[in-house]
Coordinates of N, CA, C and O and ligand atoms in Angstrom, one line a residue:
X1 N 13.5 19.8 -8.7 CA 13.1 18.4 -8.6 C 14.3 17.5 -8.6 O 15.2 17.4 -9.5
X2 N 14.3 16.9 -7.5 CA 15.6 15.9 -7.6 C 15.5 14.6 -7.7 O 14.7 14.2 -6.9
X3 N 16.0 13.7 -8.3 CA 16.3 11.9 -8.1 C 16.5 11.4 -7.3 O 16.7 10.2 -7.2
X4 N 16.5 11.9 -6.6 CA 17.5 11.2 -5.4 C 16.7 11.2 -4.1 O 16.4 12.3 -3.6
X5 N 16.2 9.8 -3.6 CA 15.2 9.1 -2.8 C 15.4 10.3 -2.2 O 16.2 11.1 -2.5
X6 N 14.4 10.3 -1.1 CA 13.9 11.2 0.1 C 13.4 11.1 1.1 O 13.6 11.7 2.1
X7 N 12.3 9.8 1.0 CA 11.5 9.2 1.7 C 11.9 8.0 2.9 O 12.9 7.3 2.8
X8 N 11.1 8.0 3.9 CA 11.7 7.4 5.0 C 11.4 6.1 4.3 O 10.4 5.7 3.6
X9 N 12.7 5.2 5.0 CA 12.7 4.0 4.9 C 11.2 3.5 5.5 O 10.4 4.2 6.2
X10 N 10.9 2.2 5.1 CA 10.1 1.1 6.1 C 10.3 1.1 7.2 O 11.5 1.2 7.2
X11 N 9.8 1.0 8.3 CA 9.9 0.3 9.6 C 9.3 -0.7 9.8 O 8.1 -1.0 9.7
X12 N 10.8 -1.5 10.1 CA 10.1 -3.2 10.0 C 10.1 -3.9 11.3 O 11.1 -4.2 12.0
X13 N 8.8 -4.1 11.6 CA 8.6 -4.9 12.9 C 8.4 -6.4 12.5 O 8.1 -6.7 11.3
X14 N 8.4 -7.4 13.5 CA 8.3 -8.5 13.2 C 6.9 -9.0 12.8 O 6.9 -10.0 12.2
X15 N 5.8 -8.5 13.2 CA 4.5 -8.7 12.3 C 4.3 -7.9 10.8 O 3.3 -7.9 10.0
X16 N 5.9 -7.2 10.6 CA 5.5 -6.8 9.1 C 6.8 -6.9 8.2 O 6.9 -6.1 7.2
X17 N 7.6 -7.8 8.6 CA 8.8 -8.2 8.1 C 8.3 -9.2 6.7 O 9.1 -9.3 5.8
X18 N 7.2 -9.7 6.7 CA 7.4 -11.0 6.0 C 6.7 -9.9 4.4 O 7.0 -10.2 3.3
X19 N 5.9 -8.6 4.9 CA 5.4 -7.4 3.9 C 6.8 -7.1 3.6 O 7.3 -7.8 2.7
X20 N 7.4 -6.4 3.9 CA 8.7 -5.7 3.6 C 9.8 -6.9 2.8 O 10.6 -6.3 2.1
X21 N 9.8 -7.7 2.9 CA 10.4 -9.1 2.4 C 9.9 -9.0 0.7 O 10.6 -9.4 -0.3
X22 N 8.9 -8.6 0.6 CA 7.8 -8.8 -0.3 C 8.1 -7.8 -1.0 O 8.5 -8.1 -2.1
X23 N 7.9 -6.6 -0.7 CA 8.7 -5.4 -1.8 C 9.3 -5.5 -2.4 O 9.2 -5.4 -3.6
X24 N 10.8 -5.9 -1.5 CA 12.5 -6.4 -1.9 C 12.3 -6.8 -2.9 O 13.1 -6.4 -3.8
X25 N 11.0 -7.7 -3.3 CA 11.1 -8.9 -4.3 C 10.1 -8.2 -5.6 O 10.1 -8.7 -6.7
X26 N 9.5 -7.3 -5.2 CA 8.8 -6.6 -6.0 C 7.1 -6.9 -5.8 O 6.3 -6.2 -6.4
X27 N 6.8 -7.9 -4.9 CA 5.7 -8.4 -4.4 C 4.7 -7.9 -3.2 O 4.9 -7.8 -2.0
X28 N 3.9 -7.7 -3.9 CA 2.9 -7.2 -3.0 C 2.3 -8.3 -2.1 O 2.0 -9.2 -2.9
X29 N 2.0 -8.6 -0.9 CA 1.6 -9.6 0.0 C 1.3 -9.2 1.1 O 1.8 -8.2 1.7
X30 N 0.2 -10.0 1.4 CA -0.6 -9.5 2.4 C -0.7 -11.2 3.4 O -0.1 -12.2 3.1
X31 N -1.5 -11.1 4.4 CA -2.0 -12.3 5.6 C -3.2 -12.8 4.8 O -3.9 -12.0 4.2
X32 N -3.3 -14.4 4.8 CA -4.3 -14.9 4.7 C -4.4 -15.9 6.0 O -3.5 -16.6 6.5
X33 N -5.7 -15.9 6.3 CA -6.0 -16.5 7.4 C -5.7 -18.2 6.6 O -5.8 -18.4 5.4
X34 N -5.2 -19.3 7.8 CA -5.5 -20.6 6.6 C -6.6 -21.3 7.2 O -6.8 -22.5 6.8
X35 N -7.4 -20.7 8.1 CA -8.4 -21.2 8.5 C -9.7 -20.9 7.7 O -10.3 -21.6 6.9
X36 N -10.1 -19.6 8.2 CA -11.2 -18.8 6.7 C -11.2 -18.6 5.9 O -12.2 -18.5 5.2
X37 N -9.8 -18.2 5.4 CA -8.9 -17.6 4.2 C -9.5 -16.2 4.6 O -9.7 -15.5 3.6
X38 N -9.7 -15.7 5.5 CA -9.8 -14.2 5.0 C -8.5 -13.0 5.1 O -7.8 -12.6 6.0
X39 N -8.7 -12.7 4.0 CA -7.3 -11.5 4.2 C -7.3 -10.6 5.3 O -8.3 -10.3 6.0
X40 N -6.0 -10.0 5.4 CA -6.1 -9.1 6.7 C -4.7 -8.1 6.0 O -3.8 -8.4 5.2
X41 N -5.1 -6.6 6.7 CA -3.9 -5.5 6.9 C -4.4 -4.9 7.5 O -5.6 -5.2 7.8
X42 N -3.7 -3.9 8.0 CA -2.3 -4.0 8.3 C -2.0 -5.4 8.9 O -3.0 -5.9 9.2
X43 N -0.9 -6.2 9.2 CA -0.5 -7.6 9.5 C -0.7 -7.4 10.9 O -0.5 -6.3 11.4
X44 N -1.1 -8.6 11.5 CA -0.8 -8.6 13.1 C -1.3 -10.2 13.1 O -1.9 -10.9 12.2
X45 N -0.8 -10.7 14.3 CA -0.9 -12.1 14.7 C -1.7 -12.9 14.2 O -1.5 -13.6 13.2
X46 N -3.2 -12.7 15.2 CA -4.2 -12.8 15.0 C -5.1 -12.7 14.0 O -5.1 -11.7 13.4
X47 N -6.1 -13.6 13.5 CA -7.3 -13.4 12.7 C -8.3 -13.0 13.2 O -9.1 -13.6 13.9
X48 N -8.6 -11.9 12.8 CA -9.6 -10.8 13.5 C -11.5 -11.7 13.6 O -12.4 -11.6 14.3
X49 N -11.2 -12.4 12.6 CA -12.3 -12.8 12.0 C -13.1 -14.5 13.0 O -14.1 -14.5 13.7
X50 N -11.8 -15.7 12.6 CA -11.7 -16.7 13.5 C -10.6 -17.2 15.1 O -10.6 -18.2 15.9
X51 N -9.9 -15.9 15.0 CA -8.8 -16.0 15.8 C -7.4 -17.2 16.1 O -6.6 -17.7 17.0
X52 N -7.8 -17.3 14.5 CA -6.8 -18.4 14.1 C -5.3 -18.0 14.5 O -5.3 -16.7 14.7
X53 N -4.0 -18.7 14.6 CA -2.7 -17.8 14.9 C -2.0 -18.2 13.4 O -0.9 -17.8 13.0
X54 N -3.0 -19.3 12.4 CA -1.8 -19.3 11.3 C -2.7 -19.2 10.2 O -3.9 -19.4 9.9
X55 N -1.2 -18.6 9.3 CA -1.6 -17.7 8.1 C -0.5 -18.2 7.4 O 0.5 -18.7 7.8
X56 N -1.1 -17.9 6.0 CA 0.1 -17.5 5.0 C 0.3 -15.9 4.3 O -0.4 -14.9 4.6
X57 N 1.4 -16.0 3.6 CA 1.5 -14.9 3.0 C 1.3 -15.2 1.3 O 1.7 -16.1 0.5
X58 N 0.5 -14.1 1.1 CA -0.1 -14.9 -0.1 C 0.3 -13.0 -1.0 O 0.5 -11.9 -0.4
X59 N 0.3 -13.4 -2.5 CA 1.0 -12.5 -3.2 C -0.7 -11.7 -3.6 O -1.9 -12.1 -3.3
X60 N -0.4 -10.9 -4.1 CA -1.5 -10.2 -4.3 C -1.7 -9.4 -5.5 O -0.6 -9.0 -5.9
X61 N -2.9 -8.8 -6.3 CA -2.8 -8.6 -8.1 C -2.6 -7.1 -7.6 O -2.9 -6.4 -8.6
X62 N -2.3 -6.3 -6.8 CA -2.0 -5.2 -6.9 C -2.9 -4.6 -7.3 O -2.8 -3.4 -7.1
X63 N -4.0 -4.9 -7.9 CA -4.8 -3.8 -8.4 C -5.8 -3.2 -7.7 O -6.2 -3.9 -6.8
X64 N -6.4 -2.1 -7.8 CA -7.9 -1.7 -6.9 C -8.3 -0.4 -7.2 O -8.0 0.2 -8.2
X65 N -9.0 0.0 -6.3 CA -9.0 1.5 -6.5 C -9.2 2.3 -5.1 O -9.4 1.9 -3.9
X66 N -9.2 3.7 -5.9 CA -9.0 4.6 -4.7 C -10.6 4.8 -3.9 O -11.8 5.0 -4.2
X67 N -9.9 4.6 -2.7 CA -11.4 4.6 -2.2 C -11.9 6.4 -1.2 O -13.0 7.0 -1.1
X68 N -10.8 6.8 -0.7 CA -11.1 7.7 -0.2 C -9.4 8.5 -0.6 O -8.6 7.7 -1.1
X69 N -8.9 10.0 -0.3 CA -7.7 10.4 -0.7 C -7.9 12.1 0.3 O -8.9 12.5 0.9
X70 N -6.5 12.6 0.3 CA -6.7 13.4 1.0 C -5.1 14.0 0.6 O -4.2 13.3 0.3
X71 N -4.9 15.4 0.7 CA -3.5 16.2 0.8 C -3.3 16.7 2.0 O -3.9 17.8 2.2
X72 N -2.8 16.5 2.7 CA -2.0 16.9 3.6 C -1.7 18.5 3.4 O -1.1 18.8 2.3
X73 N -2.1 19.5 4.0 CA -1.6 20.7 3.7 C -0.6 21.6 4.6 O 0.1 22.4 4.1
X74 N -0.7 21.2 6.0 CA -0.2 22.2 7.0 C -0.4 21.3 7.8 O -1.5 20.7 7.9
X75 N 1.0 20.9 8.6 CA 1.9 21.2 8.0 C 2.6 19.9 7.1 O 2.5 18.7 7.2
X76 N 3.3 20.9 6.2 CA 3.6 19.6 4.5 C 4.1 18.6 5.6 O 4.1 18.8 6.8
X77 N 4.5 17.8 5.0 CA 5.1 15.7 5.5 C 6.5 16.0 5.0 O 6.6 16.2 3.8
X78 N 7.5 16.2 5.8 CA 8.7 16.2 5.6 C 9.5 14.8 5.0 O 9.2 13.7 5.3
X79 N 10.4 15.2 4.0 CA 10.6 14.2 2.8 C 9.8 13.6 1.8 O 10.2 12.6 1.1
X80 N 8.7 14.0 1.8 CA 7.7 13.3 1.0 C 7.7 14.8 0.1 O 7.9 16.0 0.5
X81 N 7.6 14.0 -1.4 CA 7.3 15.1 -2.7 C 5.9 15.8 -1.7 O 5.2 15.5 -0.8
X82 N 6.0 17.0 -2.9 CA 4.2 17.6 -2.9 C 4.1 18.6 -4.2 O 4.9 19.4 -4.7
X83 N 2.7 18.1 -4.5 CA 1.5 17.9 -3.4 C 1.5 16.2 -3.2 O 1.9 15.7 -4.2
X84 N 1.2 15.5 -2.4 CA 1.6 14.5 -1.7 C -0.1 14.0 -1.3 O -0.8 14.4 -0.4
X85 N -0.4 13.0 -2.3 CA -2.0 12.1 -2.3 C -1.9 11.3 -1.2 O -0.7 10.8 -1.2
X86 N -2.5 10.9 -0.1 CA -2.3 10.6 0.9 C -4.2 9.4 0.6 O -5.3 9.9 0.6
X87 N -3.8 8.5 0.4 CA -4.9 7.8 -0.6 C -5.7 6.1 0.6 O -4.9 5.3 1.2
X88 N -6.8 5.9 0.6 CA -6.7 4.6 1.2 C -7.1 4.0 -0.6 O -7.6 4.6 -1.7
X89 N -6.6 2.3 -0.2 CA -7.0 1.7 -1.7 C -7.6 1.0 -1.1 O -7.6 0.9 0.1
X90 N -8.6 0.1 -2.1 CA -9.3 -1.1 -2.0 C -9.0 -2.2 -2.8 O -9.6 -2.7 -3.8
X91 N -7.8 -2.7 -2.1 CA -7.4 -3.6 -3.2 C -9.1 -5.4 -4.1 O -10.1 -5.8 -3.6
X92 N -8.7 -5.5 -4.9 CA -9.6 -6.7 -5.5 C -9.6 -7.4 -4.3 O -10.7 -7.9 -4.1
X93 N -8.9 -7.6 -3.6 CA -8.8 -8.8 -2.6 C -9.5 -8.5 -1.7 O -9.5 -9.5 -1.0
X94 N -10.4 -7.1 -0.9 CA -11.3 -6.9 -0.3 C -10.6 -6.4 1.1 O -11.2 -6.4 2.2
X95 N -8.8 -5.8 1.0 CA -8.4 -5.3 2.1 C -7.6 -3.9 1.6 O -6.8 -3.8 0.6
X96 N -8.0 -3.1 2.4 CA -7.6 -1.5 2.6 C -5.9 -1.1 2.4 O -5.0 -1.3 3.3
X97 N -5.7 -0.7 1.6 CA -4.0 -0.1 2.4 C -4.3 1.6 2.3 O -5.0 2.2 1.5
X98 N -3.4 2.1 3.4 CA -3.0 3.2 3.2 C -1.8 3.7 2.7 O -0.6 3.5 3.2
X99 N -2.1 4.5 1.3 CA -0.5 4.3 0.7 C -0.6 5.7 0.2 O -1.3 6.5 0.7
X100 N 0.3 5.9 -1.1 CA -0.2 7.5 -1.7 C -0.7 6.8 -3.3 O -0.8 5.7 -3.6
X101 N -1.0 7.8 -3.9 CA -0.8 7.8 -5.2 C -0.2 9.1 -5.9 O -0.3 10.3 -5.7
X102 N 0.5 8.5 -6.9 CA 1.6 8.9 -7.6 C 0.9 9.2 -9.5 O 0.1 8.6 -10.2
X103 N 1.4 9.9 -9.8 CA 1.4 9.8 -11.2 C 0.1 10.5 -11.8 O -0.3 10.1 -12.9
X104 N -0.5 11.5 -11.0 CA -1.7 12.3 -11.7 C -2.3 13.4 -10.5 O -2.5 13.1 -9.3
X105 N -2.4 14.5 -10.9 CA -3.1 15.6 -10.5 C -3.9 15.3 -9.5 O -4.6 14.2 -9.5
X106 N -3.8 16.3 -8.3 CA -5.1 15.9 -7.3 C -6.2 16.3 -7.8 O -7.3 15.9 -7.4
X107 N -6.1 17.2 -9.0 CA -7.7 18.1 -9.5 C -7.7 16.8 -10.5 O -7.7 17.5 -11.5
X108 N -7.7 15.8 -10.9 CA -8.1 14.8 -12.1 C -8.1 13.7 -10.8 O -8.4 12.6 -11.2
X109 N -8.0 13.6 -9.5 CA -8.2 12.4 -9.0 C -10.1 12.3 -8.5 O -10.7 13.2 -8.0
X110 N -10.3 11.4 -8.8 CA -11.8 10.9 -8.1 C -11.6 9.8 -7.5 O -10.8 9.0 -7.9
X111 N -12.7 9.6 -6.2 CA -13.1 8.4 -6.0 C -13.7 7.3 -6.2 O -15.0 7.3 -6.3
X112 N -13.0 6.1 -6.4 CA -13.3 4.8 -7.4 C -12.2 5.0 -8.5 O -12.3 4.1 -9.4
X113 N -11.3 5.9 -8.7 CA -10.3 6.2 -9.8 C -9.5 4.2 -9.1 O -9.1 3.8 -8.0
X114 N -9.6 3.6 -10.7 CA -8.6 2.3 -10.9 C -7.0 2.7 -10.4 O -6.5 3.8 -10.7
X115 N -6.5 1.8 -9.7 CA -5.2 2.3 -9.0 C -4.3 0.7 -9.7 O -4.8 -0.2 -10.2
X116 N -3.4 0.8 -9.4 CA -2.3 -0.5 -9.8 C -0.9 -0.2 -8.7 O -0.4 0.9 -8.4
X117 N -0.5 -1.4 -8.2 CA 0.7 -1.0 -7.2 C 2.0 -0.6 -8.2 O 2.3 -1.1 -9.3
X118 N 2.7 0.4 -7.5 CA 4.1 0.5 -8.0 C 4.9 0.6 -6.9 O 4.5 0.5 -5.7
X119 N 6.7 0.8 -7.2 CA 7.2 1.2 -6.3 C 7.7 2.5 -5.9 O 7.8 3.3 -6.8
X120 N 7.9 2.8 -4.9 CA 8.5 3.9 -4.6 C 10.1 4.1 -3.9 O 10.3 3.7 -2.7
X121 N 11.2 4.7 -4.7 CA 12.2 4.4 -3.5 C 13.1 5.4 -2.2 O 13.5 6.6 -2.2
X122 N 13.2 4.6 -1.4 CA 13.6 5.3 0.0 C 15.1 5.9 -0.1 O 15.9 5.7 -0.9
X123 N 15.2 6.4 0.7 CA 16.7 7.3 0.5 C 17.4 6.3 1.3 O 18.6 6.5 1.4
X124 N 16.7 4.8 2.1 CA 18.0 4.0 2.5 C 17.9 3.0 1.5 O 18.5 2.1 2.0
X125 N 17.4 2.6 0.2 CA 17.9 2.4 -0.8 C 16.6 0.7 -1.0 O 16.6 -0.3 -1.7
X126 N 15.8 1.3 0.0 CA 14.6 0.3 0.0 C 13.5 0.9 -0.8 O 13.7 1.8 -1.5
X127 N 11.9 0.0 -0.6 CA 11.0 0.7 -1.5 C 10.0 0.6 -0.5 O 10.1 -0.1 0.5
X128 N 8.6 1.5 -0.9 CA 7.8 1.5 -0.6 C 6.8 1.2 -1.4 O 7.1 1.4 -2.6
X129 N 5.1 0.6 -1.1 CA 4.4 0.4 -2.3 C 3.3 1.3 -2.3 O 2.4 1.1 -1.5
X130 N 3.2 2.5 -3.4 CA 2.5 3.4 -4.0 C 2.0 3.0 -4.9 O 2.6 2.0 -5.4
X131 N 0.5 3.5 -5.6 CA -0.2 3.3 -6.7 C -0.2 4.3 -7.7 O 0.2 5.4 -7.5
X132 N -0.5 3.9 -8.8 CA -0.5 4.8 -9.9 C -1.9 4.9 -10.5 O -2.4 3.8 -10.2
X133 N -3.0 5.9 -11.4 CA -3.8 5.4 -12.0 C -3.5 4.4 -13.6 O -2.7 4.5 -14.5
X134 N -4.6 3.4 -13.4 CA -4.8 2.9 -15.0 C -5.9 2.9 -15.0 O -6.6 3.0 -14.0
X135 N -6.3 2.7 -16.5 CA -7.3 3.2 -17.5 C -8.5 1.7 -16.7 O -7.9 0.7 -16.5
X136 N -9.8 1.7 -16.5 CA -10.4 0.6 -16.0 C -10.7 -0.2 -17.1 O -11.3 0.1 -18.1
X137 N -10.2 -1.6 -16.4 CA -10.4 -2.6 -17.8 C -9.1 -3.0 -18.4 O -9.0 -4.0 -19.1
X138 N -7.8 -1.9 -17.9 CA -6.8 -1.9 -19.3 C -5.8 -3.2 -18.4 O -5.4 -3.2 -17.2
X139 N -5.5 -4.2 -19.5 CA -4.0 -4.9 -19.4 C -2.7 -4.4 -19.3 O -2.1 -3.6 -20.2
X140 N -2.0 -5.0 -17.8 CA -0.5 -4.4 -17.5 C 0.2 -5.1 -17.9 O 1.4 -4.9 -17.8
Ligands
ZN201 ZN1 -9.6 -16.6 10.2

């Protein structure tokens, strides 16, 4: 086992520059519509909902849980540790990310397991946002 990042950097496009901005800083952020307020991810122009063009970027409590998860078996994900949780979340805020989770057994993971964002870092010296489990209920 080594220290030493592995993982591919971000790819940052201009509908997801203002996310990746947001890591740097340790902040999780997502689109809010400023019309409905409804959240949206993955980022893209448009409000799926009212087809508004403006939004803000609003920070987000990181927390949620696992909604569905899956390992990758064949073939493994090159630079990614394993066994390697390949996880969608539900964050509180009522939008999906697909991310991993980190920090516990695939045989102790279930669905609805409480998740909290952390970081992960890239071998070009950026981060990515991964979850961890916490206890449901518990103060971070
Ligand atoms: Zn909208």
């Amino acid at each position: 086992m080594t220290n030493v990042p592995t993982r591919p950097d971000p790819v940052v496009t201009s509908d997801t520059q203002f996310f990746w901005e947001g890591v740097e800083q340790g902040k999780l952020l997502a689109q809010q519509c400023q019309e409905c307020k409804a959240f949206r991810h993955p980022p893209r122009a448009m409000c799926p909902g009212c087809n508004s063009l403006q939004w803000d970027a609003v920070p987000l409590s990181g927390k949620g849980e696992v909604y569905s998860w899956l390992l990758p078996r064949h073939p493994l994900v090159p630079d990614f540790e394993s066994p390697l949780i390949v996880a969608l979340i539900d964050l509180e805020e009522g939008i999906r990310l697909l991310s991993n989770v980190i920090g516990i057994s695939p045989d102790d993971l279930d669905n609805g397991q409480a998740v909290e964002v952390c970081y992960a870092p890239t071998k070009g010296g950026k981060a990515v946002p991964v979850f961890k489990p916490v206890a449901r209920g518990a103060q971070s």
